[in-house]
Amino acid sequence: MTRVSQKIQPFSQECNDCPIRHRAVCARCEADELTLLEQIKYYRSFEAGQTVVWAGDKMDFVASVVTGIATLSQTMEDGRRQMVGLLLPSDFAGRPGRETSAYDVTAATDLVMCCFRKKPFEELMIRTPHIGQRLLEMTLDELDAAREWMLLLGRKTAREKIASLICIIARRDASLQLNASDGELRFDLPLTREAMSEYLGLTLETVSRQVSALRKEGLIVTEGKRQIVIPDFDLLLEETGDDSDGGFLI
Amino acid sequence: MTRVSQKIQPFSQECNDCPIRHRAVCARCEADELTLLEQIKYYRSFEAGQTVVWAGDKMDFVASVVTGIATLSQTMEDGRRQMVGLLLPSDFAGRPGRETSAYDVTAATDLVMCCFRKKPFEELMIRTPHIGQRLLEMTLDELDAAREWMLLLGRKTAREKIASLICIIARRDASLQLNASDGELRFDLPLTREAMSEYLGLTLETVSRQVSALRKEGLIVTEGKRQIVIPDFDLLLEETGDDSDGGFLI
DNA sequence: CATCAGGTTTGATCTGCATCAAGGTGTTTC
DNA sequence: GAAACACCTTGATGCAGATCAAACCTGATG
């Protein structure tokens, strides 16, 4: 049993529409709450590259990702960009109690989001406190992920950053698709080199070079454009600089 | 009126012991809730440099900073360290629902914390939902701060990092002490060069050089060891690389 | 007062990543 | 099928910040 499979916490796919992702139990989705959510929800689709909202724009909804990948980014006046959030299916976007978006929200791939109008959602939160509780849990998880990310940005080398990102995606992907066969791990890396560079605080040239380096050393195998195979997850994990156990759980 | 004073959101000093800091209204501290908190709280003092808990250690309390500064840091196997949280008076530490600390918690200065035993605190959270609500609000604020911090770590130059840190401390300090006289701003920078470097993802030599550079250019004035004067806050703000308005609020 | 220790500054040199530049690959469009 | 486009790779060069090293406070201790 490899370290990957140990760490995976599968959660029910059927709950993607629920604004609060469930890690395990779906029964907590009480019927009336779901009915209320039903009434205020609507779907929006975006093509890869499209912007969902710009930083500073009005954002009168909260949403959860159904399929695809969305990113949160900040931009400096001179154009330097840093990704600060990566939203995979079932992840939540938007902040109750805030009028405008603090970040650019962008579709990294084709994207479907399940949106809930903010006002009624906030009212629902007051009526059903366990939505707030779950939101708190999720926010604390995101904060932990952000702090792991800060370590990556502040202290890791380019090589370690790339290895870390691949491991993070692999884990998340595995936990979504439950395709973790021991040893080898195959998945889609659905980010462009540019998106990866924005995630990692590097330039896209450096990303390209380091990916090539890992490929040449056999730590990863690339098939076609975006498909990645990790022959030995533990071996790649050693390149991340992370503590070999404990580690992060994103 | 300078940008500093515009942004300051003073909150009552008397609420330091309350595990949830109040930004404005203190009246929400209902009497019975405070009584319950009274029963499960105790104080702990630490000297500058002491460790409160190590990452991975059992942490059976949550706490808020009464006086002094605490830091959260992560350490890599080879000793590289990155600060991921900076706790000033009234800030909250610890995560309900987690047994062990994910980070090293360290006293950056002499420190007094008001601790609450975790178990009863969690029970209290269930009984009084608005504690959870405020905790959610605070966690969202922390997440925003973490994301601002990620931009700093990933994209800013050493000079911009230093300027940003000084502005952040100045703002927080001003909001605590309400001593914001327009124009000039005087406060304590209570971090060693090493702590600053851990915050910023730099070496302490680089921190020292950049602080000297800002001093030579007159953007800051240092008095004695740790006292800092900012003659013109807006001028320093321009060195941070941040959007001149909007910006971050922590 | 001399010594010491923790923290700070400054200098010299090195290096990892950014920058600038050019070419490659696969996919869409007409 | 050729042109256009989006994305990726690789090479050459430069520089910001790391590293290594030494000296400099300043307050504490005997």
Coordinates of C-alpha atoms (C1' of nucleotides) in Angstrom, one line a residue:
Chain A
M1 CA 0.0 0.0 0.0
T2 CA 1.6 3.2 -1.0
R3 CA 1.4 6.5 0.7
V4 CA -1.1 7.9 -1.8
S5 CA -3.8 5.5 -1.1
Q6 CA -3.3 5.8 2.6
K7 CA -4.0 9.5 2.4
I8 CA -7.0 9.6 0.1
Q9 CA -10.2 10.6 1.7
P10 CA -12.8 9.9 -0.9
F11 CA -16.0 11.9 -0.8
S12 CA -19.2 11.3 -2.6
Q13 CA -19.3 12.5 -6.1
E14 CA -23.1 13.0 -5.9
C15 CA -22.7 15.9 -3.6
N16 CA -20.9 18.1 -6.1
D17 CA -23.8 20.5 -6.2
C18 CA -23.9 20.9 -2.5
P19 CA -22.2 24.2 -1.7
I20 CA -20.4 22.5 1.1
R21 CA -18.3 19.6 0.1
H22 CA -18.7 16.5 2.2
R23 CA -15.6 14.6 3.0
A24 CA -17.4 11.4 4.1
V25 CA -21.0 11.4 5.1
C26 CA -23.6 12.6 2.7
A27 CA -26.6 11.8 4.9
R28 CA -26.1 15.1 6.7
C29 CA -27.6 16.7 3.6
E30 CA -31.0 17.0 5.1
A31 CA -33.9 17.0 2.7
D32 CA -35.3 20.4 3.5
E33 CA -32.0 22.1 3.3
L34 CA -31.4 20.6 -0.1
T35 CA -34.8 21.8 -1.2
L36 CA -34.0 25.3 -0.2
L37 CA -30.7 25.2 -2.0
E38 CA -32.5 23.8 -5.0
Q39 CA -34.6 27.0 -5.2
I40 CA -31.7 29.4 -5.3
K41 CA -29.2 27.6 -7.4
Y42 CA -28.4 27.8 -11.1
Y43 CA -25.6 26.6 -13.3
R44 CA -23.0 28.5 -15.3
S45 CA -20.6 27.2 -17.9
F46 CA -17.3 28.7 -18.9
E47 CA -14.8 27.8 -21.6
A48 CA -11.1 27.3 -20.7
G49 CA -9.5 30.7 -20.4
Q50 CA -12.7 32.6 -19.7
T51 CA -12.8 34.8 -16.6
V52 CA -15.6 34.2 -14.2
V53 CA -15.2 37.4 -12.3
W54 CA -12.5 40.1 -12.1
A55 CA -11.0 41.2 -8.8
G56 CA -13.1 44.1 -7.5
D57 CA -16.2 43.2 -9.5
K58 CA -19.5 42.7 -7.9
M59 CA -20.0 39.0 -7.0
D60 CA -23.6 38.4 -6.0
F61 CA -23.3 34.6 -5.7
V62 CA -21.3 31.9 -4.0
A63 CA -20.6 28.7 -6.0
S64 CA -19.1 25.3 -6.0
V65 CA -17.2 23.7 -8.9
V66 CA -19.1 20.9 -10.6
T67 CA -16.6 19.9 -13.3
G68 CA -13.3 21.5 -14.4
I69 CA -10.8 23.7 -12.7
A70 CA -11.1 27.3 -11.6
T71 CA -8.3 29.4 -10.3
L72 CA -8.1 32.5 -8.0
S73 CA -5.4 34.9 -8.8
Q74 CA -4.1 38.3 -7.7
T75 CA -2.5 40.7 -10.1
M76 CA -0.1 43.5 -9.3
E77 CA -0.2 46.9 -11.0
D78 CA 2.6 46.0 -13.4
G79 CA 1.1 42.7 -14.4
R80 CA 2.8 40.2 -12.1
R81 CA 0.4 37.5 -11.2
Q82 CA 0.2 35.0 -8.4
M83 CA -2.4 32.3 -8.1
V84 CA -3.8 32.0 -4.6
G85 CA -6.4 29.4 -5.0
L86 CA -7.0 26.3 -7.1
L87 CA -10.5 25.0 -7.2
L88 CA -11.2 21.4 -8.2
P89 CA -14.6 19.8 -8.4
S90 CA -16.6 20.2 -5.1
D91 CA -14.5 23.1 -4.0
F92 CA -16.2 26.3 -2.9
A93 CA -15.8 29.9 -4.1
G94 CA -17.0 33.1 -2.8
R95 CA -17.2 34.6 0.6
P96 CA -20.5 35.2 2.5
G97 CA -20.6 38.7 3.7
R98 CA -18.5 40.3 1.0
E99 CA -19.9 42.2 -1.9
T100 CA -17.1 42.0 -4.4
S101 CA -14.6 39.4 -5.4
A102 CA -11.1 39.9 -4.0
Y103 CA -9.5 37.9 -6.7
D104 CA -9.7 37.1 -10.4
V105 CA -11.6 33.9 -10.8
T106 CA -10.7 32.1 -14.0
A107 CA -11.6 28.9 -15.8
A108 CA -8.4 26.9 -16.2
T109 CA -10.3 24.3 -18.1
D110 CA -13.8 24.1 -19.4
L111 CA -15.8 24.7 -16.3
V112 CA -19.2 24.2 -14.8
M113 CA -20.1 25.9 -11.6
C114 CA -23.2 25.6 -9.5
C115 CA -24.0 29.0 -8.2
F116 CA -26.2 30.1 -5.3
R117 CA -27.5 33.7 -5.1
K118 CA -25.7 35.2 -2.2
K119 CA -28.5 36.9 -0.3
P120 CA -30.7 33.9 0.1
F121 CA -27.7 31.7 0.7
E122 CA -26.7 33.9 3.6
E123 CA -30.2 33.7 5.0
L124 CA -30.1 29.9 4.7
M125 CA -26.8 29.9 6.6
I126 CA -28.5 31.7 9.5
R127 CA -31.4 29.3 9.5
T128 CA -29.3 26.1 9.3
P129 CA -26.2 26.5 11.4
H130 CA -24.6 23.4 10.3
I131 CA -24.0 24.9 6.9
G132 CA -21.9 27.5 8.7
Q133 CA -20.1 24.7 10.6
R134 CA -19.2 22.9 7.5
L135 CA -18.1 26.2 5.8
L136 CA -15.9 26.8 8.8
E137 CA -14.4 23.3 8.5
M138 CA -13.7 23.9 4.8
T139 CA -12.2 27.3 5.3
L140 CA -9.9 25.9 7.9
D141 CA -8.8 23.3 5.4
E142 CA -8.2 26.0 2.9
L143 CA -6.2 27.9 5.4
D144 CA -4.0 24.9 6.0
A145 CA -3.6 24.4 2.3
A146 CA -2.7 28.1 1.9
R147 CA 0.0 27.8 4.6
E148 CA 1.5 24.7 2.9
W149 CA 1.5 26.8 -0.2
M150 CA 3.3 29.6 1.6
L151 CA 6.1 27.2 2.5
L152 CA 6.3 26.2 -1.1
L153 CA 6.5 29.8 -2.3
G154 CA 8.9 31.0 0.3
R155 CA 11.4 28.2 0.7
K156 CA 11.3 25.6 -2.0
T157 CA 13.5 25.3 -5.1
A158 CA 12.0 25.3 -8.6
R159 CA 12.5 21.6 -8.8
E160 CA 10.8 21.0 -5.4
K161 CA 7.9 23.3 -6.4
I162 CA 7.2 21.3 -9.6
A163 CA 7.4 18.0 -7.8
S164 CA 5.1 19.3 -5.1
L165 CA 2.5 20.6 -7.6
I166 CA 2.4 17.3 -9.4
C167 CA 2.0 15.4 -6.2
I168 CA -0.8 17.7 -5.0
I169 CA -2.7 17.3 -8.3
A170 CA -2.1 13.6 -8.3
R171 CA -3.5 13.3 -4.8
R172 CA -6.5 15.4 -5.5
D173 CA -7.2 13.7 -8.7
A174 CA -6.8 10.3 -7.2
S175 CA -9.2 11.2 -4.4
L176 CA -11.8 12.3 -7.0
Q177 CA -11.5 9.4 -9.3
L178 CA -10.5 6.6 -7.0
N179 CA -8.3 5.1 -9.6
A180 CA -5.3 4.8 -7.4
S181 CA -3.7 1.6 -8.5
D182 CA -0.7 1.0 -6.2
G183 CA 2.6 2.1 -7.5
E184 CA 1.9 3.7 -10.8
L185 CA -0.4 6.7 -11.0
R186 CA -1.9 8.1 -14.1
F187 CA -3.8 11.3 -14.4
D188 CA -4.4 14.5 -16.3
L189 CA -2.4 17.6 -15.6
P190 CA -5.0 20.1 -16.7
L191 CA -2.9 23.3 -16.3
T192 CA -0.9 25.1 -18.9
R193 CA 2.7 25.9 -18.2
E194 CA 1.7 29.4 -17.6
A195 CA -0.9 28.5 -15.0
M196 CA 1.6 26.2 -13.3
S197 CA 4.1 29.1 -13.2
E198 CA 1.4 31.4 -11.6
Y199 CA 0.7 28.7 -9.1
L200 CA 4.4 28.3 -8.2
G201 CA 5.8 31.8 -8.3
L202 CA 8.1 30.9 -11.3
T203 CA 8.3 31.8 -14.9
L204 CA 6.9 29.4 -17.5
E205 CA 10.3 28.7 -18.9
T206 CA 11.6 27.5 -15.6
V207 CA 8.5 25.3 -15.2
S208 CA 9.1 23.8 -18.6
R209 CA 12.8 23.2 -17.9
Q210 CA 12.1 21.5 -14.6
V211 CA 9.3 19.3 -15.9
S212 CA 11.7 18.2 -18.7
A213 CA 14.3 17.5 -16.0
L214 CA 12.0 15.3 -14.0
R215 CA 11.0 13.5 -17.2
K216 CA 14.6 12.9 -18.3
E217 CA 15.3 11.4 -14.9
G218 CA 12.3 9.1 -15.2
L219 CA 10.5 10.5 -12.1
I220 CA 7.5 11.3 -14.3
V221 CA 6.4 10.1 -17.8
T222 CA 4.4 12.4 -20.0
E223 CA 2.0 10.9 -22.5
G224 CA 0.7 13.2 -25.1
K225 CA 0.1 16.8 -24.0
R226 CA -1.3 16.7 -20.6
Q227 CA -1.4 13.1 -19.4
I228 CA 1.1 12.3 -16.7
V229 CA 2.2 9.0 -15.3
I230 CA 4.1 8.7 -12.0
P231 CA 5.9 5.4 -12.0
D232 CA 6.7 5.6 -8.3
F233 CA 4.9 8.2 -6.2
D234 CA 7.2 7.8 -3.2
L235 CA 10.2 8.6 -5.4
L236 CA 8.6 11.8 -6.6
L237 CA 7.6 12.7 -3.1
E238 CA 11.2 12.7 -2.1
E239 CA 11.8 15.5 -4.5
T240 CA 9.2 17.7 -2.9
G241 CA 11.3 18.5 0.1
D242 CA 8.3 17.7 2.3
D243 CA 8.4 15.6 5.4
S244 CA 8.1 12.1 4.2
D245 CA 5.3 11.3 6.6
G246 CA 2.7 13.5 8.2
G247 CA 2.9 15.9 5.3
F248 CA 0.0 17.7 3.9
L249 CA -3.5 16.6 3.1
I250 CA -4.9 19.2 0.7
Chain B
M1 CA -6.3 62.1 6.5
T2 CA -3.9 59.5 5.4
R3 CA -4.6 56.1 4.0
V4 CA -3.6 54.6 7.3
S5 CA -6.3 56.1 9.4
Q6 CA -8.9 55.5 6.8
K7 CA -8.2 51.8 6.9
I8 CA -8.0 51.3 10.6
Q9 CA -10.8 49.3 12.2
P10 CA -10.3 49.8 15.9
F11 CA -11.7 47.1 18.1
S12 CA -12.2 47.2 21.8
Q13 CA -9.1 46.4 23.8
E14 CA -11.2 45.0 26.6
C15 CA -12.1 42.0 24.5
N16 CA -8.6 40.5 24.3
D17 CA -9.5 37.6 26.4
C18 CA -12.5 36.7 24.3
P19 CA -11.4 33.9 22.0
I20 CA -13.1 35.6 19.1
R21 CA -11.8 39.1 18.5
H22 CA -14.5 41.6 17.9
R23 CA -13.9 44.1 15.1
A24 CA -16.5 46.6 16.3
V25 CA -19.3 45.7 18.5
C26 CA -18.6 44.2 21.9
A27 CA -22.1 44.0 23.0
R28 CA -22.5 40.7 21.3
C29 CA -20.4 39.3 24.1
E30 CA -23.4 38.0 25.9
A31 CA -23.0 37.6 29.6
D32 CA -23.6 33.9 29.9
E33 CA -21.2 33.1 27.2
L34 CA -18.5 35.0 28.9
T35 CA -19.3 33.3 32.1
L36 CA -18.9 29.9 30.5
L37 CA -15.6 31.0 28.9
E38 CA -14.5 32.3 32.3
Q39 CA -14.7 28.7 33.6
I40 CA -12.5 27.1 31.1
K41 CA -9.9 29.7 30.6
Y42 CA -6.4 30.0 32.1
Y43 CA -3.4 32.2 31.3
R44 CA 0.1 31.2 30.1
S45 CA 3.2 33.3 29.8
F46 CA 6.2 32.8 27.7
E47 CA 9.5 34.5 27.3
A48 CA 10.7 35.8 23.9
G49 CA 12.1 32.8 22.0
Q50 CA 10.3 30.1 23.9
T51 CA 8.3 27.6 22.0
V52 CA 4.6 27.3 22.9
V53 CA 4.0 24.0 21.0
W54 CA 6.0 22.1 18.4
A55 CA 4.4 21.0 15.1
G56 CA 2.9 17.5 15.7
D57 CA 2.7 17.9 19.4
K58 CA -0.6 17.5 21.2
M59 CA -2.4 20.8 21.6
D60 CA -5.4 20.4 23.9
F61 CA -6.3 24.1 24.0
V62 CA -7.2 27.0 21.8
A63 CA -6.0 30.4 22.7
S64 CA -5.9 34.1 21.9
V65 CA -3.0 36.4 22.3
V66 CA -3.3 38.9 25.2
T67 CA 0.0 40.7 24.9
G68 CA 3.1 40.1 22.7
I69 CA 3.5 38.4 19.5
A70 CA 3.4 34.7 18.6
T71 CA 4.4 33.1 15.3
L72 CA 3.3 30.0 13.4
S73 CA 6.1 28.4 11.4
Q74 CA 6.7 25.3 9.3
T75 CA 10.1 23.6 9.2
M76 CA 11.4 21.4 6.4
E77 CA 13.6 18.4 7.1
D78 CA 16.8 20.2 6.3
G79 CA 15.9 23.2 8.5
R80 CA 14.5 25.7 6.1
R81 CA 11.8 27.6 7.9
Q82 CA 8.8 29.6 6.7
M83 CA 6.6 31.6 8.9
V84 CA 2.9 31.0 8.0
G85 CA 1.2 33.0 10.7
L86 CA 1.8 36.1 12.8
L87 CA -0.4 36.5 15.8
L88 CA -0.8 39.9 17.4
P89 CA -2.9 40.7 20.5
S90 CA -6.5 39.5 20.1
D91 CA -5.5 37.0 17.4
F92 CA -6.6 33.4 17.7
A93 CA -4.6 30.2 17.6
G94 CA -5.6 26.6 17.4
R95 CA -8.1 24.7 15.4
P96 CA -11.2 23.2 16.9
G97 CA -11.5 19.6 15.8
R98 CA -7.8 18.9 15.6
E99 CA -5.7 17.1 18.1
T100 CA -2.2 18.2 17.3
S101 CA -0.6 21.5 16.2
A102 CA 0.3 21.6 12.6
Y103 CA 2.9 24.3 13.1
D104 CA 5.5 25.4 15.5
V105 CA 4.0 28.1 17.7
T106 CA 6.7 30.4 19.1
A107 CA 6.8 33.5 21.2
A108 CA 8.5 36.2 19.1
T109 CA 8.4 38.6 22.1
D110 CA 7.4 38.0 25.7
L111 CA 3.9 36.6 25.4
V112 CA 0.8 36.1 27.4
M113 CA -1.9 33.9 26.0
C114 CA -5.4 33.3 27.2
C115 CA -6.0 29.6 26.7
F116 CA -9.3 27.6 26.7
R117 CA -9.4 23.9 27.1
K118 CA -10.4 22.5 23.8
K119 CA -13.0 20.0 24.7
P120 CA -15.2 22.4 26.7
F121 CA -14.6 25.1 24.1
E122 CA -15.9 22.9 21.4
E123 CA -18.9 22.1 23.4
L124 CA -19.5 25.8 24.0
M125 CA -19.2 26.3 20.2
I126 CA -22.1 23.9 19.6
R127 CA -24.3 25.5 22.2
T128 CA -23.7 29.1 21.1
P129 CA -23.6 29.2 17.3
H130 CA -22.5 32.7 17.0
I131 CA -19.1 31.8 18.3
G132 CA -18.8 29.6 15.3
Q133 CA -20.0 32.4 13.1
R134 CA -17.4 34.8 14.4
L135 CA -14.7 32.1 14.1
L136 CA -15.7 31.6 10.5
E137 CA -15.4 35.3 9.9
M138 CA -12.0 35.4 11.5
T139 CA -10.8 32.4 9.6
L140 CA -11.9 34.0 6.3
D141 CA -10.0 37.1 7.2
E142 CA -7.0 34.9 8.0
L143 CA -7.4 33.2 4.6
D144 CA -7.4 36.5 2.9
A145 CA -4.3 37.6 4.8
A146 CA -2.6 34.3 3.8
R147 CA -3.4 34.9 0.2
E148 CA -2.0 38.4 0.3
W149 CA 1.0 36.8 1.9
M150 CA 1.3 34.3 -1.0
L151 CA 1.4 37.2 -3.5
L152 CA 4.2 38.7 -1.4
L153 CA 6.2 35.4 -1.3
G154 CA 5.7 34.4 -4.9
R155 CA 6.1 37.7 -6.8
K156 CA 7.5 40.5 -4.8
T157 CA 11.1 41.7 -4.7
A158 CA 13.1 41.8 -1.5
R159 CA 12.6 45.5 -1.3
E160 CA 8.9 45.2 -1.8
K161 CA 8.7 42.5 0.8
I162 CA 10.4 44.6 3.4
A163 CA 8.2 47.6 2.7
S164 CA 5.1 45.5 2.8
L165 CA 6.0 43.9 6.1
I166 CA 6.7 47.3 7.7
C167 CA 3.3 48.6 6.4
I168 CA 1.5 45.6 7.7
I169 CA 2.9 45.9 11.2
A170 CA 2.4 49.6 11.2
R171 CA -1.2 49.2 10.3
R172 CA -1.9 46.5 12.8
D173 CA 0.0 48.4 15.5
A174 CA -1.9 51.6 14.7
S175 CA -5.2 49.8 14.8
L176 CA -4.3 48.4 18.2
Q177 CA -3.0 51.6 19.8
L178 CA -5.0 54.2 18.0
N179 CA -1.9 56.4 17.9
A180 CA -2.2 57.2 14.3
S181 CA -1.2 60.8 14.0
D182 CA -1.5 61.9 10.4
G183 CA 1.6 61.7 8.3
E184 CA 4.3 60.4 10.7
L185 CA 3.8 57.0 12.2
R186 CA 5.9 55.7 15.1
F187 CA 5.9 52.1 16.4
D188 CA 7.8 49.1 17.6
L189 CA 9.1 46.6 15.2
P190 CA 9.1 43.7 17.5
L191 CA 10.7 41.1 15.3
T192 CA 14.3 40.1 14.9
R193 CA 15.9 40.2 11.5
E194 CA 15.7 36.4 11.5
A195 CA 12.0 36.4 12.3
M196 CA 11.5 38.9 9.5
S197 CA 13.4 36.8 7.1
E198 CA 11.3 33.8 8.0
Y199 CA 8.2 35.8 7.4
L200 CA 9.3 37.0 4.0
G201 CA 11.1 34.0 2.6
L202 CA 14.5 35.7 2.5
T203 CA 17.8 35.4 4.4
L204 CA 18.4 37.7 7.3
E205 CA 21.3 39.3 5.5
T206 CA 19.0 40.4 2.7
V207 CA 16.5 41.7 5.2
S208 CA 19.3 43.7 6.9
R209 CA 20.5 45.2 3.6
Q210 CA 17.1 46.2 2.4
V211 CA 16.1 47.8 5.7
S212 CA 19.4 49.7 5.5
A213 CA 18.5 50.8 2.0
L214 CA 15.1 52.1 3.0
R215 CA 16.7 53.9 5.9
K216 CA 19.3 55.5 3.7
E217 CA 16.7 56.7 1.4
G218 CA 14.7 58.3 4.2
L219 CA 11.6 56.1 3.7
I220 CA 11.9 54.9 7.3
V221 CA 13.8 56.2 10.3
T222 CA 15.1 53.8 13.0
E223 CA 15.4 54.9 16.6
G224 CA 17.3 52.7 18.8
K225 CA 17.0 49.0 18.3
R226 CA 13.4 48.3 17.3
Q227 CA 11.6 51.6 17.2
I228 CA 10.6 52.6 13.7
V229 CA 9.3 55.9 12.4
I230 CA 7.6 56.2 9.0
P231 CA 7.8 59.9 8.0
D232 CA 5.3 59.4 5.1
F233 CA 3.3 56.3 5.1
D234 CA 2.0 56.8 1.5
L235 CA 5.5 57.1 0.2
L236 CA 6.5 53.8 1.8
L237 CA 3.3 52.2 0.5
E238 CA 4.4 52.9 -3.0
E239 CA 7.4 50.7 -2.4
T240 CA 5.3 47.7 -1.6
G241 CA 4.1 47.1 -5.1
D242 CA 0.5 46.9 -3.9
D243 CA -2.4 48.5 -5.6
S244 CA -2.4 52.0 -4.1
D245 CA -6.1 51.7 -3.1
G246 CA -8.2 48.7 -2.3
G247 CA -5.3 46.8 -1.0
F248 CA -5.3 44.6 2.0
L249 CA -6.8 45.2 5.3
I250 CA -5.4 43.0 7.8
Chain C
dC1 C1' 36.0 46.9 33.5
dA2 C1' 36.7 43.0 30.5
dT3 C1' 34.3 39.4 28.5
dC4 C1' 30.7 37.4 26.3
dA5 C1' 26.5 36.4 23.7
dG6 C1' 22.8 37.5 20.8
dG7 C1' 21.7 40.2 17.3
dT8 C1' 23.0 43.2 13.3
dT9 C1' 25.6 45.1 9.5
dT10 C1' 28.6 45.0 5.6
dG11 C1' 31.6 42.9 2.1
dA12 C1' 32.9 39.4 -1.6
dT13 C1' 31.5 35.9 -4.3
dC14 C1' 28.4 32.5 -6.2
dT15 C1' 24.2 30.6 -8.3
dG16 C1' 19.4 29.6 -9.4
dC17 C1' 16.1 31.5 -11.7
dA18 C1' 14.6 35.4 -14.7
dT19 C1' 15.0 37.4 -19.0
dC20 C1' 15.5 37.6 -23.8
dA21 C1' 15.3 35.1 -28.0
dA22 C1' 14.4 31.6 -31.3
dG23 C1' 12.5 27.5 -32.9
dG24 C1' 9.2 23.4 -32.4
dT25 C1' 4.7 21.0 -32.2
dG26 C1' 0.0 20.2 -32.6
dT27 C1' -4.6 22.1 -33.7
dT28 C1' -7.8 25.1 -35.9
dT29 C1' -9.3 27.8 -39.9
dC30 C1' -10.0 28.9 -44.5
Chain D
dG1 C1' -2.5 22.0 -47.4
dA2 C1' -0.8 26.3 -45.9
dA3 C1' -1.4 29.8 -42.8
dA4 C1' -2.4 31.2 -38.2
dC5 C1' -2.5 30.4 -33.5
dA6 C1' -1.7 28.7 -28.9
dC7 C1' 1.3 26.4 -26.3
dC8 C1' 5.8 24.3 -25.3
dT9 C1' 10.9 23.7 -25.4
dT10 C1' 15.6 24.9 -25.5
dG11 C1' 19.6 28.1 -25.5
dA12 C1' 22.4 32.2 -24.1
dT13 C1' 23.0 35.7 -20.8
dG14 C1' 22.3 38.6 -16.7
dC15 C1' 21.1 39.7 -12.1
dA16 C1' 18.8 39.5 -7.5
dG17 C1' 19.3 37.3 -3.7
dA18 C1' 21.9 33.3 -1.4
dT19 C1' 26.0 32.0 0.7
dC20 C1' 30.3 32.5 3.2
dA21 C1' 32.9 35.4 6.1
dA22 C1' 34.2 39.0 9.2
dA23 C1' 33.4 42.8 12.0
dC24 C1' 30.3 45.6 14.8
dC25 C1' 27.0 47.0 18.3
dT26 C1' 24.8 46.8 22.9
dG27 C1' 23.3 45.0 26.9
dA28 C1' 24.3 41.3 30.3
dT29 C1' 27.5 38.8 33.5
dG30 C1' 31.2 38.0 36.5

